[in-house]
């Protein structure tokens, strides 16, 4: 009996620590209240996240990431480039603390990370060469060569979700997709309109956006899985960012001349889990 009581006491003492390890991130495990935070952003998406000479980053997601991190209490905010394929890995291993990188919220991704937001609801559209006349809507992508950026879910929405049998041509990123569109290796690039707008603004003479949206892309703030306190703090920051007019000002700066219909109201949050 004495041995049984000793073992039971030892197990009871270990129980809180083990629950903390597999439960929600609170206290020291959350990014809420951290003095320094590293934000993962894209390095090759004009208007959203673009690396400049000298290692600085510019774009809507960069400014939104800085606003959110400051609202969480960070006095130091650093930025690091992420890609669609390594976002979860860099969050999980602690290289970055939160990610704003046209990171569409999906059920599958939500099993790997906790999403705050969304901070913006984009609409999936299509970009083609300016002289393209055969493609006017998503249905016209059937049989056409559509770029498939690594780690993105946008092409799956076309082929799997809508059943449009486009010919997928793989590429490592959307910047590579745009290069392939320009040199004729693909016929179309399809993803969120903010991503397309940033590229189109730099290539107005060569490309155009159809302005024929067909799905929503809810861009979320990625956090390490289980950081509920951090997620709730992020949602409060996003709400404030829209209510004080900061989001509208930033959207106007980066996309005001794009022709895309911008959304200026607080998005409906997914809920932290």
JSON list of N, CA, C and O in Angstrom, two decimals, residues 220-269:
[
{"chain": "A", "resi": 220, "resn": "UNK", "atom": "N", "xyz": [-4.90, 34.38, -42.32]},
{"chain": "A", "resi": 220, "resn": "UNK", "atom": "CA", "xyz": [-4.78, 34.33, -40.87]},
{"chain": "A", "resi": 220, "resn": "UNK", "atom": "C", "xyz": [-3.38, 34.61, -40.38]},
{"chain": "A", "resi": 220, "resn": "UNK", "atom": "O", "xyz": [-2.40, 34.54, -41.13]},
{"chain": "A", "resi": 221, "resn": "UNK", "atom": "N", "xyz": [-3.28, 34.91, -39.09]},
{"chain": "A", "resi": 221, "resn": "UNK", "atom": "CA", "xyz": [-1.99, 35.06, -38.42]},
{"chain": "A", "resi": 221, "resn": "UNK", "atom": "C", "xyz": [-1.64, 33.70, -37.82]},
{"chain": "A", "resi": 221, "resn": "UNK", "atom": "O", "xyz": [-2.35, 33.20, -36.94]},
{"chain": "A", "resi": 222, "resn": "UNK", "atom": "N", "xyz": [-0.58, 33.08, -38.29]},
{"chain": "A", "resi": 222, "resn": "UNK", "atom": "CA", "xyz": [-0.18, 31.78, -37.78]},
{"chain": "A", "resi": 222, "resn": "UNK", "atom": "C", "xyz": [0.60, 31.90, -36.48]},
{"chain": "A", "resi": 222, "resn": "UNK", "atom": "O", "xyz": [1.52, 32.72, -36.38]},
{"chain": "A", "resi": 223, "resn": "UNK", "atom": "N", "xyz": [0.22, 31.11, -35.50]},
{"chain": "A", "resi": 223, "resn": "UNK", "atom": "CA", "xyz": [0.93, 31.01, -34.23]},
{"chain": "A", "resi": 223, "resn": "UNK", "atom": "C", "xyz": [1.23, 29.54, -33.95]},
{"chain": "A", "resi": 223, "resn": "UNK", "atom": "O", "xyz": [0.61, 28.66, -34.54]},
{"chain": "A", "resi": 224, "resn": "UNK", "atom": "N", "xyz": [2.15, 29.29, -33.02]},
{"chain": "A", "resi": 224, "resn": "UNK", "atom": "CA", "xyz": [2.41, 27.91, -32.65]},
{"chain": "A", "resi": 224, "resn": "UNK", "atom": "C", "xyz": [1.15, 27.25, -32.12]},
{"chain": "A", "resi": 224, "resn": "UNK", "atom": "O", "xyz": [0.36, 27.88, -31.41]},
{"chain": "A", "resi": 225, "resn": "UNK", "atom": "N", "xyz": [0.97, 25.98, -32.45]},
{"chain": "A", "resi": 225, "resn": "UNK", "atom": "CA", "xyz": [-0.24, 25.28, -32.10]},
{"chain": "A", "resi": 225, "resn": "UNK", "atom": "C", "xyz": [-0.49, 25.31, -30.59]},
{"chain": "A", "resi": 225, "resn": "UNK", "atom": "O", "xyz": [0.38, 24.98, -29.79]},
{"chain": "A", "resi": 226, "resn": "UNK", "atom": "N", "xyz": [-1.69, 25.73, -30.21]},
{"chain": "A", "resi": 226, "resn": "UNK", "atom": "CA", "xyz": [-2.09, 25.74, -28.81]},
{"chain": "A", "resi": 226, "resn": "UNK", "atom": "C", "xyz": [-1.92, 27.06, -28.10]},
{"chain": "A", "resi": 226, "resn": "UNK", "atom": "O", "xyz": [-2.31, 27.17, -26.93]},
{"chain": "A", "resi": 227, "resn": "UNK", "atom": "N", "xyz": [-1.37, 28.07, -28.77]},
{"chain": "A", "resi": 227, "resn": "UNK", "atom": "CA", "xyz": [-1.18, 29.37, -28.10]},
{"chain": "A", "resi": 227, "resn": "UNK", "atom": "C", "xyz": [-2.50, 30.16, -28.14]},
{"chain": "A", "resi": 227, "resn": "UNK", "atom": "O", "xyz": [-2.66, 31.09, -28.93]},
{"chain": "A", "resi": 228, "resn": "UNK", "atom": "N", "xyz": [-3.41, 29.80, -27.27]},
{"chain": "A", "resi": 228, "resn": "UNK", "atom": "CA", "xyz": [-4.72, 30.42, -27.25]},
{"chain": "A", "resi": 228, "resn": "UNK", "atom": "C", "xyz": [-4.64, 31.85, -26.72]},
{"chain": "A", "resi": 228, "resn": "UNK", "atom": "O", "xyz": [-5.29, 32.76, -27.24]},
{"chain": "A", "resi": 229, "resn": "UNK", "atom": "N", "xyz": [-3.84, 32.06, -25.68]},
{"chain": "A", "resi": 229, "resn": "UNK", "atom": "CA", "xyz": [-3.68, 33.41, -25.15]},
{"chain": "A", "resi": 229, "resn": "UNK", "atom": "C", "xyz": [-3.13, 34.35, -26.22]},
{"chain": "A", "resi": 229, "resn": "UNK", "atom": "O", "xyz": [-3.60, 35.49, -26.37]},
{"chain": "A", "resi": 230, "resn": "UNK", "atom": "N", "xyz": [-2.13, 33.88, -26.96]},
{"chain": "A", "resi": 230, "resn": "UNK", "atom": "CA", "xyz": [-1.57, 34.69, -28.04]},
{"chain": "A", "resi": 230, "resn": "UNK", "atom": "C", "xyz": [-2.58, 34.97, -29.12]},
{"chain": "A", "resi": 230, "resn": "UNK", "atom": "O", "xyz": [-2.67, 36.08, -29.65]},
{"chain": "A", "resi": 231, "resn": "UNK", "atom": "N", "xyz": [-3.36, 33.96, -29.48]},
{"chain": "A", "resi": 231, "resn": "UNK", "atom": "CA", "xyz": [-4.38, 34.10, -30.51]},
{"chain": "A", "resi": 231, "resn": "UNK", "atom": "C", "xyz": [-5.41, 35.15, -30.12]},
{"chain": "A", "resi": 231, "resn": "UNK", "atom": "O", "xyz": [-5.79, 36.01, -30.93]},
{"chain": "A", "resi": 232, "resn": "UNK", "atom": "N", "xyz": [-5.90, 35.09, -28.88]},
{"chain": "A", "resi": 232, "resn": "UNK", "atom": "CA", "xyz": [-6.90, 36.05, -28.43]},
{"chain": "A", "resi": 232, "resn": "UNK", "atom": "C", "xyz": [-6.33, 37.47, -28.41]},
{"chain": "A", "resi": 232, "resn": "UNK", "atom": "O", "xyz": [-7.02, 38.44, -28.76]},
{"chain": "A", "resi": 233, "resn": "UNK", "atom": "N", "xyz": [-5.05, 37.60, -28.04]},
{"chain": "A", "resi": 233, "resn": "UNK", "atom": "CA", "xyz": [-4.41, 38.92, -28.05]},
{"chain": "A", "resi": 233, "resn": "UNK", "atom": "C", "xyz": [-4.27, 39.43, -29.49]},
{"chain": "A", "resi": 233, "resn": "UNK", "atom": "O", "xyz": [-4.44, 40.64, -29.76]},
{"chain": "A", "resi": 234, "resn": "UNK", "atom": "N", "xyz": [-3.96, 38.53, -30.42]},
{"chain": "A", "resi": 234, "resn": "UNK", "atom": "CA", "xyz": [-3.85, 38.91, -31.83]},
{"chain": "A", "resi": 234, "resn": "UNK", "atom": "C", "xyz": [-5.20, 39.40, -32.35]},
{"chain": "A", "resi": 234, "resn": "UNK", "atom": "O", "xyz": [-5.28, 40.42, -33.06]},
{"chain": "A", "resi": 235, "resn": "UNK", "atom": "N", "xyz": [-6.28, 38.71, -32.01]},
{"chain": "A", "resi": 235, "resn": "UNK", "atom": "CA", "xyz": [-7.60, 39.13, -32.48]},
{"chain": "A", "resi": 235, "resn": "UNK", "atom": "C", "xyz": [-7.99, 40.50, -31.95]},
{"chain": "A", "resi": 235, "resn": "UNK", "atom": "O", "xyz": [-8.61, 41.30, -32.66]},
{"chain": "A", "resi": 236, "resn": "UNK", "atom": "N", "xyz": [-7.64, 40.78, -30.70]},
{"chain": "A", "resi": 236, "resn": "UNK", "atom": "CA", "xyz": [-7.90, 42.12, -30.15]},
{"chain": "A", "resi": 236, "resn": "UNK", "atom": "C", "xyz": [-7.12, 43.18, -30.91]},
{"chain": "A", "resi": 236, "resn": "UNK", "atom": "O", "xyz": [-7.63, 44.27, -31.19]},
{"chain": "A", "resi": 237, "resn": "UNK", "atom": "N", "xyz": [-5.87, 42.85, -31.26]},
{"chain": "A", "resi": 237, "resn": "UNK", "atom": "CA", "xyz": [-5.04, 43.80, -32.00]},
{"chain": "A", "resi": 237, "resn": "UNK", "atom": "C", "xyz": [-5.60, 44.06, -33.40]},
{"chain": "A", "resi": 237, "resn": "UNK", "atom": "O", "xyz": [-5.62, 45.20, -33.88]},
{"chain": "A", "resi": 238, "resn": "UNK", "atom": "N", "xyz": [-6.06, 43.00, -34.06]},
{"chain": "A", "resi": 238, "resn": "UNK", "atom": "CA", "xyz": [-6.64, 43.16, -35.40]},
{"chain": "A", "resi": 238, "resn": "UNK", "atom": "C", "xyz": [-7.89, 44.03, -35.34]},
{"chain": "A", "resi": 238, "resn": "UNK", "atom": "O", "xyz": [-8.09, 44.92, -36.19]},
{"chain": "A", "resi": 239, "resn": "UNK", "atom": "N", "xyz": [-8.74, 43.79, -34.35]},
{"chain": "A", "resi": 239, "resn": "UNK", "atom": "CA", "xyz": [-9.95, 44.60, -34.19]},
{"chain": "A", "resi": 239, "resn": "UNK", "atom": "C", "xyz": [-9.59, 46.06, -34.04]},
{"chain": "A", "resi": 239, "resn": "UNK", "atom": "O", "xyz": [-10.17, 46.94, -34.70]},
{"chain": "A", "resi": 240, "resn": "UNK", "atom": "N", "xyz": [-8.63, 46.34, -33.18]},
{"chain": "A", "resi": 240, "resn": "UNK", "atom": "CA", "xyz": [-8.20, 47.72, -32.96]},
{"chain": "A", "resi": 240, "resn": "UNK", "atom": "C", "xyz": [-7.58, 48.32, -34.23]},
{"chain": "A", "resi": 240, "resn": "UNK", "atom": "O", "xyz": [-7.78, 49.51, -34.53]},
{"chain": "A", "resi": 241, "resn": "UNK", "atom": "N", "xyz": [-6.84, 47.51, -34.99]},
{"chain": "A", "resi": 241, "resn": "UNK", "atom": "CA", "xyz": [-6.20, 47.99, -36.21]},
{"chain": "A", "resi": 241, "resn": "UNK", "atom": "C", "xyz": [-7.23, 48.49, -37.23]},
{"chain": "A", "resi": 241, "resn": "UNK", "atom": "O", "xyz": [-6.97, 49.45, -37.96]},
{"chain": "A", "resi": 242, "resn": "UNK", "atom": "N", "xyz": [-8.38, 47.84, -37.29]},
{"chain": "A", "resi": 242, "resn": "UNK", "atom": "CA", "xyz": [-9.44, 48.29, -38.18]},
{"chain": "A", "resi": 242, "resn": "UNK", "atom": "C", "xyz": [-10.22, 49.46, -37.58]},
{"chain": "A", "resi": 242, "resn": "UNK", "atom": "O", "xyz": [-10.55, 50.43, -38.28]},
{"chain": "A", "resi": 243, "resn": "UNK", "atom": "N", "xyz": [-10.51, 49.39, -36.29]},
{"chain": "A", "resi": 243, "resn": "UNK", "atom": "CA", "xyz": [-11.33, 50.42, -35.67]},
{"chain": "A", "resi": 243, "resn": "UNK", "atom": "C", "xyz": [-10.63, 51.77, -35.61]},
{"chain": "A", "resi": 243, "resn": "UNK", "atom": "O", "xyz": [-11.30, 52.81, -35.69]},
{"chain": "A", "resi": 244, "resn": "UNK", "atom": "N", "xyz": [-9.30, 51.79, -35.48]},
{"chain": "A", "resi": 244, "resn": "UNK", "atom": "CA", "xyz": [-8.61, 53.08, -35.40]},
{"chain": "A", "resi": 244, "resn": "UNK", "atom": "C", "xyz": [-8.19, 53.62, -36.77]},
{"chain": "A", "resi": 244, "resn": "UNK", "atom": "O", "xyz": [-7.54, 54.65, -36.87]},
{"chain": "A", "resi": 245, "resn": "UNK", "atom": "N", "xyz": [-8.56, 52.89, -37.82]},
{"chain": "A", "resi": 245, "resn": "UNK", "atom": "CA", "xyz": [-8.31, 53.36, -39.18]},
{"chain": "A", "resi": 245, "resn": "UNK", "atom": "C", "xyz": [-6.96, 52.96, -39.76]},
{"chain": "A", "resi": 245, "resn": "UNK", "atom": "O", "xyz": [-6.69, 53.23, -40.94]},
{"chain": "A", "resi": 246, "resn": "UNK", "atom": "N", "xyz": [-6.12, 52.28, -38.97]},
{"chain": "A", "resi": 246, "resn": "UNK", "atom": "CA", "xyz": [-4.80, 51.89, -39.46]},
{"chain": "A", "resi": 246, "resn": "UNK", "atom": "C", "xyz": [-4.89, 50.93, -40.64]},
{"chain": "A", "resi": 246, "resn": "UNK", "atom": "O", "xyz": [-4.17, 51.08, -41.63]},
{"chain": "A", "resi": 247, "resn": "UNK", "atom": "N", "xyz": [-5.76, 49.93, -40.56]},
{"chain": "A", "resi": 247, "resn": "UNK", "atom": "CA", "xyz": [-5.87, 48.95, -41.63]},
{"chain": "A", "resi": 247, "resn": "UNK", "atom": "C", "xyz": [-6.28, 49.62, -42.95]},
{"chain": "A", "resi": 247, "resn": "UNK", "atom": "O", "xyz": [-5.71, 49.33, -44.01]},
{"chain": "A", "resi": 248, "resn": "UNK", "atom": "N", "xyz": [-7.26, 50.52, -42.88]},
{"chain": "A", "resi": 248, "resn": "UNK", "atom": "CA", "xyz": [-7.71, 51.21, -44.10]},
{"chain": "A", "resi": 248, "resn": "UNK", "atom": "C", "xyz": [-6.59, 52.05, -44.70]},
{"chain": "A", "resi": 248, "resn": "UNK", "atom": "O", "xyz": [-6.42, 52.08, -45.93]},
{"chain": "A", "resi": 249, "resn": "UNK", "atom": "N", "xyz": [-5.83, 52.73, -43.86]},
{"chain": "A", "resi": 249, "resn": "UNK", "atom": "CA", "xyz": [-4.72, 53.54, -44.37]},
{"chain": "A", "resi": 249, "resn": "UNK", "atom": "C", "xyz": [-3.67, 52.67, -45.04]},
{"chain": "A", "resi": 249, "resn": "UNK", "atom": "O", "xyz": [-3.17, 53.01, -46.13]},
{"chain": "A", "resi": 250, "resn": "UNK", "atom": "N", "xyz": [-3.34, 51.55, -44.43]},
{"chain": "A", "resi": 250, "resn": "UNK", "atom": "CA", "xyz": [-2.32, 50.67, -45.01]},
{"chain": "A", "resi": 250, "resn": "UNK", "atom": "C", "xyz": [-2.81, 50.05, -46.31]},
{"chain": "A", "resi": 250, "resn": "UNK", "atom": "O", "xyz": [-2.05, 49.92, -47.28]},
{"chain": "A", "resi": 251, "resn": "UNK", "atom": "N", "xyz": [-4.05, 49.63, -46.36]},
{"chain": "A", "resi": 251, "resn": "UNK", "atom": "CA", "xyz": [-4.60, 49.05, -47.58]},
{"chain": "A", "resi": 251, "resn": "UNK", "atom": "C", "xyz": [-4.59, 50.07, -48.72]},
{"chain": "A", "resi": 251, "resn": "UNK", "atom": "O", "xyz": [-4.27, 49.73, -49.87]},
{"chain": "A", "resi": 252, "resn": "UNK", "atom": "N", "xyz": [-4.91, 51.32, -48.39]},
{"chain": "A", "resi": 252, "resn": "UNK", "atom": "CA", "xyz": [-4.92, 52.37, -49.42]},
{"chain": "A", "resi": 252, "resn": "UNK", "atom": "C", "xyz": [-3.51, 52.63, -49.95]},
{"chain": "A", "resi": 252, "resn": "UNK", "atom": "O", "xyz": [-3.30, 52.83, -51.15]},
{"chain": "A", "resi": 253, "resn": "UNK", "atom": "N", "xyz": [-2.52, 52.60, -49.04]},
{"chain": "A", "resi": 253, "resn": "UNK", "atom": "CA", "xyz": [-1.14, 52.85, -49.45]},
{"chain": "A", "resi": 253, "resn": "UNK", "atom": "C", "xyz": [-0.64, 51.77, -50.41]},
{"chain": "A", "resi": 253, "resn": "UNK", "atom": "O", "xyz": [-0.05, 52.06, -51.45]},
{"chain": "A", "resi": 254, "resn": "UNK", "atom": "N", "xyz": [-0.90, 50.52, -50.06]},
{"chain": "A", "resi": 254, "resn": "UNK", "atom": "CA", "xyz": [-0.32, 49.42, -50.82]},
{"chain": "A", "resi": 254, "resn": "UNK", "atom": "C", "xyz": [-1.18, 48.95, -51.99]},
{"chain": "A", "resi": 254, "resn": "UNK", "atom": "O", "xyz": [-0.64, 48.42, -52.97]},
{"chain": "A", "resi": 255, "resn": "UNK", "atom": "N", "xyz": [-2.50, 49.17, -51.93]},
{"chain": "A", "resi": 255, "resn": "UNK", "atom": "CA", "xyz": [-3.36, 48.61, -52.98]},
{"chain": "A", "resi": 255, "resn": "UNK", "atom": "C", "xyz": [-4.40, 49.60, -53.51]},
{"chain": "A", "resi": 255, "resn": "UNK", "atom": "O", "xyz": [-5.26, 49.21, -54.30]},
{"chain": "A", "resi": 256, "resn": "UNK", "atom": "N", "xyz": [-4.33, 50.85, -53.08]},
{"chain": "A", "resi": 256, "resn": "UNK", "atom": "CA", "xyz": [-5.35, 51.82, -53.46]},
{"chain": "A", "resi": 256, "resn": "UNK", "atom": "C", "xyz": [-5.45, 52.05, -54.96]},
{"chain": "A", "resi": 256, "resn": "UNK", "atom": "O", "xyz": [-6.53, 52.35, -55.48]},
{"chain": "A", "resi": 257, "resn": "UNK", "atom": "N", "xyz": [-4.36, 51.88, -55.68]},
{"chain": "A", "resi": 257, "resn": "UNK", "atom": "CA", "xyz": [-4.37, 52.12, -57.13]},
{"chain": "A", "resi": 257, "resn": "UNK", "atom": "C", "xyz": [-4.49, 50.84, -57.94]},
{"chain": "A", "resi": 257, "resn": "UNK", "atom": "O", "xyz": [-4.35, 50.86, -59.16]},
{"chain": "A", "resi": 258, "resn": "UNK", "atom": "N", "xyz": [-4.74, 49.71, -57.25]},
{"chain": "A", "resi": 258, "resn": "UNK", "atom": "CA", "xyz": [-4.74, 48.42, -57.94]},
{"chain": "A", "resi": 258, "resn": "UNK", "atom": "C", "xyz": [-6.03, 48.12, -58.70]},
{"chain": "A", "resi": 258, "resn": "UNK", "atom": "O", "xyz": [-6.05, 47.28, -59.59]},
{"chain": "A", "resi": 259, "resn": "UNK", "atom": "N", "xyz": [-7.12, 48.80, -58.32]},
{"chain": "A", "resi": 259, "resn": "UNK", "atom": "CA", "xyz": [-8.41, 48.50, -58.93]},
{"chain": "A", "resi": 259, "resn": "UNK", "atom": "C", "xyz": [-9.16, 47.39, -58.23]},
{"chain": "A", "resi": 259, "resn": "UNK", "atom": "O", "xyz": [-10.31, 47.10, -58.57]},
{"chain": "A", "resi": 260, "resn": "UNK", "atom": "N", "xyz": [-8.54, 46.75, -57.25]},
{"chain": "A", "resi": 260, "resn": "UNK", "atom": "CA", "xyz": [-9.19, 45.69, -56.48]},
{"chain": "A", "resi": 260, "resn": "UNK", "atom": "C", "xyz": [-10.15, 46.32, -55.46]},
{"chain": "A", "resi": 260, "resn": "UNK", "atom": "O", "xyz": [-9.83, 47.34, -54.83]},
{"chain": "A", "resi": 261, "resn": "UNK", "atom": "N", "xyz": [-11.33, 45.74, -55.31]},
{"chain": "A", "resi": 261, "resn": "UNK", "atom": "CA", "xyz": [-12.28, 46.22, -54.31]},
{"chain": "A", "resi": 261, "resn": "UNK", "atom": "C", "xyz": [-11.79, 45.81, -52.92]},
{"chain": "A", "resi": 261, "resn": "UNK", "atom": "O", "xyz": [-11.79, 44.62, -52.57]},
{"chain": "A", "resi": 262, "resn": "UNK", "atom": "N", "xyz": [-11.35, 46.79, -52.15]},
{"chain": "A", "resi": 262, "resn": "UNK", "atom": "CA", "xyz": [-10.76, 46.53, -50.84]},
{"chain": "A", "resi": 262, "resn": "UNK", "atom": "C", "xyz": [-11.82, 46.47, -49.75]},
{"chain": "A", "resi": 262, "resn": "UNK", "atom": "O", "xyz": [-12.83, 47.18, -49.81]},
{"chain": "A", "resi": 263, "resn": "UNK", "atom": "N", "xyz": [-11.59, 45.62, -48.74]},
{"chain": "A", "resi": 263, "resn": "UNK", "atom": "CA", "xyz": [-12.51, 45.46, -47.62]},
{"chain": "A", "resi": 263, "resn": "UNK", "atom": "C", "xyz": [-11.95, 46.22, -46.42]},
{"chain": "A", "resi": 263, "resn": "UNK", "atom": "O", "xyz": [-10.82, 45.99, -46.01]},
{"chain": "A", "resi": 264, "resn": "UNK", "atom": "N", "xyz": [-12.77, 47.12, -45.84]},
{"chain": "A", "resi": 264, "resn": "UNK", "atom": "CA", "xyz": [-12.29, 47.98, -44.76]},
{"chain": "A", "resi": 264, "resn": "UNK", "atom": "C", "xyz": [-12.95, 47.69, -43.42]},
{"chain": "A", "resi": 264, "resn": "UNK", "atom": "O", "xyz": [-12.74, 48.42, -42.46]},
{"chain": "A", "resi": 265, "resn": "UNK", "atom": "N", "xyz": [-13.73, 46.64, -43.33]},
{"chain": "A", "resi": 265, "resn": "UNK", "atom": "CA", "xyz": [-14.40, 46.30, -42.07]},
{"chain": "A", "resi": 265, "resn": "UNK", "atom": "C", "xyz": [-13.66, 45.17, -41.37]},
{"chain": "A", "resi": 265, "resn": "UNK", "atom": "O", "xyz": [-12.93, 44.40, -41.99]},
{"chain": "A", "resi": 266, "resn": "UNK", "atom": "N", "xyz": [-13.87, 45.06, -40.06]},
{"chain": "A", "resi": 266, "resn": "UNK", "atom": "CA", "xyz": [-13.22, 44.01, -39.28]},
{"chain": "A", "resi": 266, "resn": "UNK", "atom": "C", "xyz": [-13.70, 42.64, -39.78]},
{"chain": "A", "resi": 266, "resn": "UNK", "atom": "O", "xyz": [-14.90, 42.39, -39.83]},
{"chain": "A", "resi": 267, "resn": "UNK", "atom": "N", "xyz": [-12.78, 41.75, -40.15]},
{"chain": "A", "resi": 267, "resn": "UNK", "atom": "CA", "xyz": [-13.21, 40.42, -40.61]},
{"chain": "A", "resi": 267, "resn": "UNK", "atom": "C", "xyz": [-13.86, 39.62, -39.49]},
{"chain": "A", "resi": 267, "resn": "UNK", "atom": "O", "xyz": [-13.61, 39.87, -38.31]},
{"chain": "A", "resi": 268, "resn": "UNK", "atom": "N", "xyz": [-14.68, 38.66, -39.85]},
{"chain": "A", "resi": 268, "resn": "UNK", "atom": "CA", "xyz": [-15.26, 37.75, -38.87]},
{"chain": "A", "resi": 268, "resn": "UNK", "atom": "C", "xyz": [-14.22, 36.71, -38.48]},
{"chain": "A", "resi": 268, "resn": "UNK", "atom": "O", "xyz": [-13.72, 35.98, -39.34]},
{"chain": "A", "resi": 269, "resn": "UNK", "atom": "N", "xyz": [-13.89, 36.65, -37.19]},
{"chain": "A", "resi": 269, "resn": "UNK", "atom": "CA", "xyz": [-12.82, 35.78, -36.74]},
{"chain": "A", "resi": 269, "resn": "UNK", "atom": "C", "xyz": [-13.24, 34.31, -36.74]},
{"chain": "A", "resi": 269, "resn": "UNK", "atom": "O", "xyz": [-14.42, 33.99, -36.56]}
]
